[in-house]
Amino acid sequence: MPAGALQRTLKEDTAQPQIKTETPMPDASHAPAPRALDVAIVGGGLAGLYAVHRLRGLGLKVRAYEAGSGIGGTWFWNRYPGARCDVESLEYSYSFDNALQQEWQWPERYGTQPEILKYINHVADRFDLRRDVQLDTRIVAAHFDSDGNAWTLRTDSGEEIQARYCVMAAGNLSTPRVPDFKGLSAFKGKWYHSGLWPHEGVDFSGLRVGVIGTGSSGVQMIPIIARQASHLHVFQRTANFSLPARNGPMEAERERRHKAEYPERRRAAADTPFAIGGHPKPTRSALDVSDEERNAAYEAKWQEGGSISYLYAYTDLLVNKQSNDTASEFVRNKIRGIVTDKRTGELLAPKDHPIGTKRLCLDTGYYETYNRDNVTLVDVRSDPIAEIAETGLRTDGGQRFALDAIVFATGFDAMTGALREIDIRTSTGADLRAHWAGGPLTYLGLMVSGFPNMFVVTGPGSPGVKTQMIASIEQHVDWIADCLAHLRGRGLDRIEASPEAESEWVKHVNAVADSTLYPLANSWYVGANIPGKPRVFMPYVGGYDRYKRHCDAIAAKGYEGFVLTRQERALEDA
Ligand code: N01
């Protein structure tokens, strides 16, 4: 548990977030008899909800446990100003029910956080999911008893749940993190984290505000906070590439055309690396065309908006540094052209990583914001934040900034944080925190060797975070559902990843990453934002299309690399 992780236990938050120091272990001695399930699902976001729907459809007794006071996961918690998805909503939505996707109307090209949360609640009602979701319930421990062949999960109130299978749908960016700055508790103003935003919103009117962090969250909120604050200081450690979103109202004709071809479009999207359709696959290297042609192509993509479109300009932008340099420099020049103060423009132009190797941001008026008189960019790479004091913030070099409010857009303990917060272990001595001490180990991002009957949705080692997330969620949950149906059909009741298959998969994930430019960036993909976290490339970047075919082939070969057994008979025979 890294210092500075935040405990998401606030309900209708009005209080300041609490820095969490340890996982409480409740006393279960007076708890009622454990609830018995076929499948316990951890998380009530997009993944947990679809798992409830899909697994319940198999006739299984399931229940999802959600720490929040509402469903929606990421979209429940991240309510900061300007929060919206950076994948177009006609793509970023469930595909499992054609009537649902035909009927739901997205008002804008990119869904806002309130709109996406409304959609998730609509889905929960439409498919009657709420009766199998328990809110305000954090799972703090999950222990597997090998002899009993069952998981026992413990909640933060001491309730125990027994389940044959456990599906971890706890999210990849769900453990918000505030850097371990000295003096935060002494700060007299209010402070906020993007991932733990008060439900009633925050009015920054007339306040001196500091935003720390310039990733996707910072880039989205900064233009809006700048319009409210009397002065906004943005504390930037690393400049990030951001492209214009070109958001706008949903055009009726565009929606009509998309919906007329929805199933074909979903199938076409599944045949792409990012699971996002509508972009012609590139056919040439950036180095195969003249400078003029290349710049014209980048300009067209810049005008079109969206990150996938830009990265799809040429075949090799994420694998060839020289090619990438052309795309990176084009955007740097755009930034220099937008920002009127030369020094600020140069600070905002990223030079430490190839474009696309950190999550590419999408914005509305981000760079233009720095032309406002009430906005100042502070370079905390050359002069890091030393401490937070009662009235503001001080840097190592002695600069002082008087602030009424501080916003931490400092990200998450990504991909492993949520599972490492839960005490996951087995009666045969396996302990997930120990197993992952050197970085996450999984087979296909779906299972962890030594932890039978525990599935992970879009976990490390899977392409999830590098794709249209809902497509990856559906692919994983469908795979898990088919697997459980397979086990049941054969009278089997235990599945686990073999250590050899896990080890081969981890090697493959690393080899694929090393054949790209991704490892050149200090991103949360390698845990670089968490001091002391082992530097391991966590997502699978071989592409959703390739990965899905591989998962399907593994299943078709009788779940190659997994060990499938029947425990009940073994016990009877004993
Ligand atoms: O977090 P981040 P995020 N001193 O980790 C800085 C998804 N998402 O919440 O790069 C000073 O990207 C840190 O600096 P550095 C999306 O997948 C999606 O913005 O470590 N600064 C960085 O600038 C995204 O990638 C959407 O040097 C410090 C920032 O804080 C992911 O969530 C919207 C610091 C953290 O950036 C996470 O995005 C929002 C320190 N001590 C999020 N520590 C959409 O769909 C950290 N930083 C649009």
XYZ file of C-alpha atoms and ligand atoms in Angstrom:
622
model
C 0.000 0.000 0.000
C 1.863 3.110 -1.144
C 1.824 6.088 1.203
C -0.596 8.664 -0.066
C -3.216 6.275 -1.435
C -6.690 7.562 -0.689
C -9.423 5.512 0.893
C -12.591 5.797 -1.128
C -15.039 5.443 1.701
C -16.673 8.839 1.648
C -20.281 8.706 0.606
C -21.929 11.988 -0.285
C -18.582 13.617 0.302
C -18.402 16.971 1.864
C -15.451 16.266 4.111
C -11.834 16.297 3.062
C -10.550 12.990 1.675
C -8.647 10.879 4.178
C -5.188 9.573 3.471
C -5.311 5.871 4.062
C -2.524 4.280 6.009
C -3.613 0.697 6.478
C -6.371 -1.719 5.520
C -8.667 -2.252 8.498
C -9.329 -5.880 9.340
C -12.765 -6.049 10.928
C -13.686 -8.423 13.664
C -15.833 -11.172 12.142
C -16.476 -13.062 15.372
C -20.113 -11.921 15.670
C -20.933 -11.886 11.971
C -23.931 -13.854 10.643
C -23.405 -17.090 8.675
C -21.599 -16.413 5.413
C -23.598 -15.876 2.279
C -22.966 -18.695 -0.250
C -22.584 -17.790 -3.893
C -21.436 -19.374 -7.095
C -19.590 -16.206 -8.038
C -18.591 -13.204 -5.929
C -17.809 -10.135 -8.015
C -15.627 -7.380 -6.617
C -16.672 -4.027 -8.082
C -19.863 -2.443 -9.347
C -18.522 -0.481 -12.293
C -18.915 -1.248 -15.970
C -17.113 -4.582 -15.545
C -18.854 -5.743 -12.377
C -22.279 -4.891 -13.734
C -21.758 -6.742 -16.985
C -20.417 -9.716 -15.015
C -23.626 -9.745 -12.926
C -25.720 -9.724 -16.083
C -23.733 -12.304 -18.014
C -23.094 -14.787 -15.198
C -26.606 -14.538 -13.831
C -27.712 -15.422 -17.353
C -25.954 -18.781 -16.885
C -28.202 -19.464 -13.908
C -25.384 -18.819 -11.432
C -25.947 -17.254 -8.038
C -23.887 -14.075 -8.179
C -23.475 -10.851 -6.233
C -21.276 -7.815 -6.794
C -19.738 -5.811 -3.941
C -19.102 -2.119 -4.502
C -17.308 0.269 -2.135
C -19.158 3.332 -3.447
C -22.637 4.416 -2.472
C -23.628 4.115 -6.125
C -22.788 1.974 -9.121
C -20.561 3.147 -11.958
C -16.952 2.760 -10.735
C -14.715 5.285 -12.488
C -17.749 7.284 -13.573
C -19.127 7.364 -10.041
C -15.938 8.709 -8.493
C -14.295 10.972 -11.096
C -16.639 13.983 -11.008
C -14.043 16.698 -11.484
C -14.916 19.630 -13.759
C -14.686 18.648 -17.412
C -14.569 14.880 -16.797
C -15.601 13.106 -19.947
C -14.555 10.077 -21.935
C -11.910 10.442 -24.620
C -13.399 7.670 -26.761
C -16.503 8.581 -28.721
C -19.683 7.471 -26.986
C -21.094 5.554 -29.944
C -18.037 3.333 -29.408
C -17.642 3.674 -25.626
C -20.842 1.864 -24.665
C -21.976 -1.720 -24.144
C -22.505 -3.773 -27.293
C -24.101 -6.853 -25.730
C -27.686 -5.799 -26.398
C -28.607 -4.333 -29.759
C -31.863 -2.778 -28.542
C -29.932 -0.944 -25.821
C -27.389 0.503 -28.223
C -30.097 1.466 -30.699
C -32.272 3.216 -28.143
C -29.771 5.101 -26.021
C -29.072 8.604 -27.316
C -25.779 10.317 -26.609
C -26.175 14.085 -26.681
C -22.520 14.775 -27.519
C -19.706 13.158 -29.466
C -17.796 12.423 -26.224
C -19.933 11.554 -23.196
C -19.602 13.694 -20.078
C -19.210 12.014 -16.701
C -22.857 12.755 -15.686
C -24.133 11.414 -19.013
C -22.089 8.202 -18.783
C -23.180 7.669 -15.177
C -26.807 8.167 -16.252
C -26.288 5.563 -18.984
C -24.793 3.065 -16.511
C -27.742 3.550 -14.161
C -30.129 3.084 -17.077
C -28.414 -0.211 -17.953
C -28.636 -1.366 -14.328
C -32.380 -0.679 -14.278
C -33.074 -2.060 -17.715
C -31.427 -5.391 -16.888
C -32.522 -5.426 -13.246
C -28.942 -5.597 -11.995
C -29.287 -3.667 -8.739
C -30.774 -6.563 -6.782
C -27.420 -8.361 -7.091
C -25.186 -5.404 -6.286
C -24.354 -4.558 -2.688
C -23.259 -0.927 -2.290
C -21.209 0.705 0.472
C -19.283 -2.536 0.807
C -15.535 -2.738 0.426
C -13.964 -6.167 0.116
C -10.873 -6.139 2.332
C -9.853 -9.800 2.172
C -10.300 -12.823 -0.068
C -9.001 -16.184 1.123
C -9.140 -19.411 -0.870
C -9.527 -22.667 1.001
C -8.028 -25.351 -1.192
C -9.708 -28.289 0.570
C -13.123 -26.676 0.527
C -12.465 -25.346 -2.999
C -14.087 -22.028 -2.118
C -13.237 -18.383 -1.641
C -14.211 -16.537 1.508
C -14.428 -12.803 1.065
C -14.536 -10.421 3.984
C -16.120 -6.969 3.806
C -15.139 -3.844 5.697
C -18.100 -4.351 8.009
C -17.089 -7.928 8.821
C -19.591 -9.749 6.608
C -18.306 -12.994 5.114
C -19.203 -14.316 1.710
C -18.362 -17.739 0.386
C -18.139 -18.339 -3.323
C -16.864 -21.065 -5.623
C -15.473 -18.439 -7.989
C -14.331 -14.900 -7.549
C -14.293 -12.256 -10.305
C -12.103 -9.247 -9.596
C -13.649 -6.301 -11.430
C -12.093 -3.683 -9.190
C -10.785 -1.367 -11.907
C -7.368 -0.332 -13.179
C -7.466 3.319 -12.198
C -9.424 3.069 -8.973
C -6.834 3.709 -6.273
C -6.367 7.491 -6.224
C -3.012 8.681 -5.066
C -1.730 11.892 -3.529
C 2.069 12.225 -3.494
C 3.578 12.070 -0.069
C 4.066 15.838 0.280
C 5.208 17.134 3.611
C 2.707 19.385 5.363
C -0.560 18.578 3.613
C -2.377 18.133 6.908
C -1.405 21.694 7.887
C -2.980 23.223 4.777
C -5.762 25.627 5.818
C -7.544 25.613 2.456
C -9.502 22.764 0.834
C -7.868 20.083 -1.229
C -9.311 17.584 -3.664
C -8.265 14.597 -5.749
C -9.689 14.182 -9.258
C -10.696 10.621 -8.482
C -12.520 11.400 -5.255
C -14.524 14.471 -6.151
C -17.311 15.854 -3.923
C -20.728 14.987 -5.304
C -22.086 18.479 -4.861
C -19.262 19.908 -7.002
C -16.747 22.593 -6.101
C -17.079 26.286 -6.875
C -13.630 27.788 -7.361
C -14.973 31.290 -8.083
C -12.644 33.956 -6.801
C -10.181 31.467 -5.311
C -6.458 31.087 -5.789
C -6.205 27.516 -7.004
C -3.261 25.195 -7.589
C -3.612 22.136 -9.824
C -0.850 19.563 -9.478
C -0.600 17.124 -12.402
C -1.067 17.434 -16.134
C -2.274 13.977 -17.217
C -5.714 13.353 -18.761
C -7.530 14.524 -15.612
C -5.519 17.745 -15.233
C -5.785 18.559 -18.930
C -9.575 18.238 -18.799
C -10.149 20.258 -15.623
C -7.596 23.069 -16.094
C -9.514 25.066 -18.762
C -12.675 24.983 -16.643
C -11.070 25.818 -13.306
C -9.209 28.661 -15.048
C -12.556 30.247 -15.934
C -13.621 30.244 -12.273
C -10.477 30.898 -10.256
C -9.118 34.331 -9.497
C -5.743 32.824 -10.295
C -4.742 29.307 -11.317
C -1.235 27.951 -10.873
C -0.609 24.714 -12.765
C 2.256 22.706 -11.301
C 3.673 20.625 -14.139
C 6.339 17.971 -13.665
C 6.047 16.367 -17.110
C 4.467 17.918 -20.163
C 1.953 15.651 -21.878
C 0.852 15.570 -25.471
C -2.769 16.588 -25.907
C -4.831 16.739 -29.072
C -8.050 18.647 -29.677
C -11.134 16.535 -28.978
C -13.353 18.577 -31.339
C -16.281 17.660 -29.185
C -19.731 18.847 -30.145
C -23.395 17.883 -30.159
C -24.154 14.491 -31.680
C -25.120 15.035 -35.298
C -28.404 13.280 -36.097
C -27.224 11.946 -39.446
C -23.973 10.613 -37.989
C -25.908 8.832 -35.227
C -28.434 7.419 -37.709
C -25.707 6.031 -39.971
C -23.771 4.562 -37.072
C -26.814 2.863 -35.589
C -27.914 1.484 -38.956
C -24.626 -0.434 -39.062
C -24.064 -0.964 -35.346
C -23.421 -4.741 -35.257
C -21.086 -4.604 -38.284
C -19.292 -1.615 -36.782
C -18.794 -3.436 -33.481
C -17.395 -6.448 -35.342
C -15.068 -4.213 -37.339
C -13.905 -2.496 -34.127
C -13.095 -5.902 -32.612
C -10.721 -6.440 -35.521
C -8.503 -3.479 -34.585
C -5.717 -3.066 -32.013
C -7.601 -0.511 -29.901
C -11.087 -2.040 -30.380
C -12.177 1.266 -31.842
C -13.712 1.301 -35.299
C -14.268 3.953 -37.913
C -10.627 4.673 -38.715
C -9.081 3.331 -41.903
C -6.080 1.144 -41.118
C -2.840 2.854 -42.109
C -0.834 1.245 -44.888
C 2.421 3.215 -45.030
C 5.304 4.214 -42.835
C 5.609 7.875 -41.916
C 9.028 7.748 -43.541
C 7.657 6.637 -46.921
C 6.082 9.976 -47.741
C 7.342 13.494 -48.357
C 7.434 16.085 -45.562
C 4.586 17.969 -47.222
C 2.353 14.940 -47.553
C 3.059 13.915 -43.961
C 2.354 17.336 -42.515
C -0.863 17.550 -44.542
C -1.917 14.166 -43.121
C -1.149 15.263 -39.542
C -2.971 18.538 -40.105
C -6.075 16.678 -41.343
C -5.975 14.432 -38.252
C -5.460 17.434 -35.955
C -8.512 19.105 -37.482
C -10.567 15.892 -37.232
C -9.750 15.521 -33.520
C -9.360 12.374 -31.414
C -6.291 10.402 -30.465
C -6.792 7.164 -32.398
C -7.174 9.015 -35.656
C -3.818 10.721 -35.123
C -1.947 7.564 -34.105
C -3.453 5.792 -37.120
C -1.886 8.264 -39.535
C 0.944 5.818 -40.295
C 1.724 2.194 -39.538
C 4.807 2.764 -37.445
C 4.214 5.703 -35.130
C 4.378 3.510 -32.034
C 7.258 1.307 -33.137
C 9.721 3.515 -35.008
C 11.289 6.432 -33.155
C 12.199 8.317 -36.322
C 8.622 8.072 -37.583
C 7.266 9.033 -34.196
C 9.560 12.081 -34.091
C 7.685 13.524 -37.071
C 4.314 13.131 -35.341
C 5.659 14.421 -32.016
C 7.271 17.456 -33.603
C 4.082 18.322 -35.475
C 2.187 18.545 -32.183
C 5.021 20.409 -30.444
C 4.854 23.011 -33.203
C 1.096 23.290 -32.763
C 1.611 23.950 -29.038
C 4.298 26.557 -29.775
C 1.882 28.177 -32.217
C -1.036 28.323 -29.761
C 0.727 29.513 -26.603
C 1.738 33.138 -26.904
C 4.357 33.189 -24.139
C 7.403 31.521 -25.696
C 8.821 30.072 -22.480
C 5.463 28.649 -21.415
C 4.902 27.127 -24.858
C 8.313 25.468 -24.734
C 7.607 24.061 -21.251
C 4.285 22.664 -22.457
C 5.855 20.986 -25.511
C 6.748 17.425 -24.376
C 10.260 16.313 -25.174
C 10.867 13.403 -22.828
C 8.663 10.761 -24.473
C 7.425 9.843 -27.964
C 3.829 10.851 -28.655
C 1.356 8.086 -27.796
C 3.665 6.240 -25.399
C 1.963 7.889 -22.434
C -1.791 8.016 -22.571
C -2.486 10.681 -25.195
C -4.770 13.369 -23.760
C -7.732 14.960 -25.503
C -8.708 18.482 -24.622
C -10.927 21.421 -25.288
C -8.913 24.625 -25.167
C -6.115 23.290 -22.956
C -3.136 25.069 -24.506
C -5.191 28.246 -25.138
C -5.823 28.390 -21.373
C -2.196 29.382 -20.811
C -2.833 32.608 -22.752
C -5.126 33.803 -19.969
C -3.785 36.453 -17.606
C -4.963 34.494 -14.564
C -3.090 31.267 -15.406
C 0.561 30.543 -14.619
C 2.491 27.390 -15.464
C 5.039 26.384 -12.829
C 7.783 23.953 -13.813
C 8.146 21.571 -10.872
C 10.569 19.377 -12.807
C 13.365 21.932 -12.457
C 12.161 23.134 -9.047
C 10.146 20.368 -7.307
C 7.455 20.915 -4.715
C 9.159 20.845 -1.308
C 6.158 21.104 0.980
C 2.628 22.218 1.441
C 2.233 24.824 4.108
C -0.766 26.387 5.893
C -1.330 28.945 3.185
C -0.047 27.294 0.051
C 2.934 25.598 -1.400
C 6.694 26.009 -1.429
C 9.258 24.631 -3.877
C 12.789 23.419 -3.206
C 14.095 26.595 -4.797
C 12.122 28.730 -2.343
C 9.270 29.854 -4.613
C 6.080 30.348 -2.580
C 2.526 30.194 -3.908
C -0.428 31.383 -1.848
C -3.380 29.063 -2.491
C -6.947 28.746 -1.241
C -7.485 25.319 -2.816
C -5.258 22.560 -4.163
C -6.384 19.986 -6.701
C -4.395 16.806 -7.007
C -4.674 15.471 -10.540
C -1.846 13.154 -9.610
C -3.284 9.880 -10.843
C -3.697 6.412 -9.456
C -1.817 3.347 -8.280
C -2.702 1.890 -11.648
C -3.498 -1.684 -12.627
C -2.313 -3.400 -9.454
C -3.415 -0.945 -6.738
C -6.978 -2.174 -6.335
C -6.027 -5.839 -5.956
C -3.028 -5.148 -3.751
C -5.380 -3.319 -1.359
C -7.242 -6.588 -0.790
C -5.566 -9.249 1.336
C -5.699 -12.065 -1.230
C -4.220 -15.380 -0.158
C -4.800 -19.134 -0.213
C -4.643 -21.957 2.324
C -1.674 -23.369 0.418
C 0.400 -20.297 1.242
C 0.006 -18.113 -1.828
C -0.216 -14.373 -1.148
C -0.957 -12.031 -4.033
C 1.077 -9.122 -2.664
C 4.101 -11.410 -2.352
C 3.459 -13.049 -5.736
C 3.389 -9.594 -7.339
C 6.232 -8.084 -5.308
C 8.370 -7.758 -8.432
C 5.447 -6.649 -10.628
C 2.185 -8.296 -11.658
C 2.263 -11.866 -12.995
C -0.803 -13.185 -14.793
C -1.749 -15.595 -17.523
C -3.562 -13.593 -20.223
C -4.345 -10.962 -17.606
C -7.213 -13.280 -16.680
C -5.857 -15.515 -13.926
C -2.916 -15.677 -11.542
C -1.089 -18.962 -10.944
C -1.567 -20.256 -7.420
C -4.956 -18.538 -7.070
C -7.548 -21.029 -8.360
C -11.009 -19.900 -9.418
C -10.075 -16.211 -9.244
C -10.545 -14.291 -12.471
C -9.401 -10.745 -13.131
C -11.241 -8.480 -15.558
C -8.922 -6.425 -17.822
C -6.028 -6.950 -15.443
C -2.308 -6.453 -15.984
C -1.128 -8.569 -18.893
C -4.293 -7.870 -20.863
C -4.785 -5.075 -23.394
C -7.717 -3.503 -21.455
C -6.321 -0.070 -20.625
C -4.912 0.296 -24.131
C -8.302 -0.224 -25.752
C -11.890 0.932 -25.775
C -12.357 -0.302 -22.244
C -15.949 -1.527 -22.508
C -15.047 -3.760 -25.459
C -12.272 -5.314 -23.376
C -14.592 -5.711 -20.399
C -17.166 -7.508 -22.525
C -14.502 -9.723 -24.091
C -13.125 -10.737 -20.686
C -16.479 -11.295 -19.024
C -17.708 -13.316 -22.022
C -14.551 -15.415 -21.898
C -15.004 -16.021 -18.155
C -18.702 -16.874 -18.622
C -17.884 -19.339 -21.411
C -15.169 -20.839 -19.235
C -17.546 -21.345 -16.301
C -20.106 -22.900 -18.641
C -17.372 -25.197 -19.977
C -16.403 -26.288 -16.459
C -20.002 -26.899 -15.451
C -20.719 -28.812 -18.666
C -17.879 -31.228 -17.852
C -18.605 -31.575 -14.164
C -15.440 -29.649 -13.253
C -15.189 -27.068 -10.502
C -11.639 -25.746 -10.396
C -9.475 -23.874 -12.868
C -6.074 -22.379 -12.355
C -3.344 -20.958 -14.527
C -0.225 -23.104 -14.677
C 2.951 -21.351 -13.493
C 4.639 -22.198 -16.815
C 1.855 -20.631 -18.882
C 1.922 -17.558 -16.669
C 5.659 -17.210 -16.977
C 5.549 -17.607 -20.792
C 2.758 -15.043 -21.045
C 4.619 -12.483 -18.920
C 7.692 -12.971 -21.144
C 5.530 -12.477 -24.214
C 3.895 -9.304 -22.809
C 7.360 -7.872 -22.156
C 8.735 -8.927 -25.533
C 5.836 -7.269 -27.328
C 6.248 -4.092 -25.263
C 9.975 -4.061 -25.989
C 9.282 -4.176 -29.721
C 7.432 -0.843 -29.381
C 8.304 2.638 -28.159
C 6.060 2.364 -25.073
C 8.816 1.492 -22.579
C 10.576 4.770 -23.432
C 8.011 6.707 -21.397
C 7.823 7.072 -17.634
C 4.126 6.344 -17.503
C 1.690 4.648 -15.172
C 1.881 1.737 -17.641
C 5.236 1.007 -15.957
C 4.216 2.236 -12.514
C 6.569 5.217 -12.827
C 4.205 7.557 -10.988
C 4.423 5.546 -7.766
C 7.765 5.854 -5.969
C 9.153 2.377 -5.249
C 6.747 0.502 -7.527
C 8.659 -2.092 -9.580
C 9.162 -0.872 -13.140
C 7.352 -3.483 -15.205
C 5.377 -2.850 -18.364
C 1.893 -3.950 -17.299
C -0.559 -3.814 -20.235
C -0.398 -6.117 -23.255
C 0.225 -3.891 -26.275
C -0.033 -6.532 -28.993
C -3.525 -5.289 -29.827
C -7.057 -6.201 -28.845
C -7.669 -8.056 -32.133
C -4.647 -10.308 -31.762
C -5.282 -10.844 -28.065
C -8.925 -11.790 -28.528
C -8.033 -14.328 -31.215
C -5.431 -15.779 -28.866
C -7.881 -16.058 -25.939
C -10.433 -17.721 -28.215
C -7.820 -20.181 -29.472
C -6.767 -21.021 -25.903
C -10.405 -21.797 -25.026
C -10.887 -23.830 -28.206
C -7.869 -25.946 -27.232
C -9.561 -26.920 -23.969
C -8.135 -23.959 -22.025
C -4.510 -24.577 -22.836
C -2.188 -23.400 -20.057
C -4.910 -23.778 -17.437
C -5.407 -26.797 -15.193
C -9.048 -27.869 -14.965
C -10.067 -30.342 -12.299
C -12.965 -31.660 -10.268
C -12.447 -31.223 -6.558
C -15.743 -32.480 -5.232
C -15.146 -35.990 -6.493
C -11.590 -35.894 -5.151
C -12.969 -35.056 -1.745
C -15.615 -37.791 -1.951
C -12.938 -40.346 -2.925
C -10.645 -39.312 -0.118
O -3.232 10.647 -13.928
P -1.797 10.560 -14.640
P -4.650 11.093 -14.540
N 4.743 16.244 -8.266
O -1.043 9.510 -13.880
C 1.745 14.338 -11.902
C -7.500 7.749 -17.433
N -8.297 8.945 -17.609
O -5.641 11.002 -13.467
O 4.073 12.541 -15.448
C 4.263 16.797 -9.374
O -1.905 10.391 -16.090
C 2.281 13.452 -12.994
O 3.554 13.881 -13.411
P 4.596 12.797 -14.058
C -6.434 7.714 -18.523
O -6.152 6.390 -18.857
C -9.063 9.024 -18.706
O -4.526 12.377 -15.279
O 4.527 11.561 -13.178
N 3.472 16.175 -10.241
C 1.188 13.629 -14.042
O 1.321 14.837 -14.727
C -5.283 8.375 -17.828
O -4.041 8.098 -18.409
C -9.777 10.141 -18.946
O 5.885 13.476 -14.008
C 3.135 14.918 -9.966
C -0.057 13.675 -13.169
O 0.364 14.042 -11.867
C -5.429 7.827 -16.433
O -6.826 7.817 -16.196
C -9.740 11.215 -18.076
C 3.585 14.262 -8.807
C -0.761 12.345 -13.097
O -1.192 11.984 -14.367
C -4.767 8.625 -15.345
O -4.945 10.008 -15.622
C -8.962 11.104 -16.942
C 4.433 14.988 -7.954
N 4.937 14.426 -6.847
C -8.231 9.972 -16.720
N 3.076 12.999 -8.809
C -10.580 10.221 -20.158
O -11.175 9.285 -20.625
C 2.335 12.888 -9.917
N 2.378 14.046 -10.631
C -10.595 11.499 -20.819
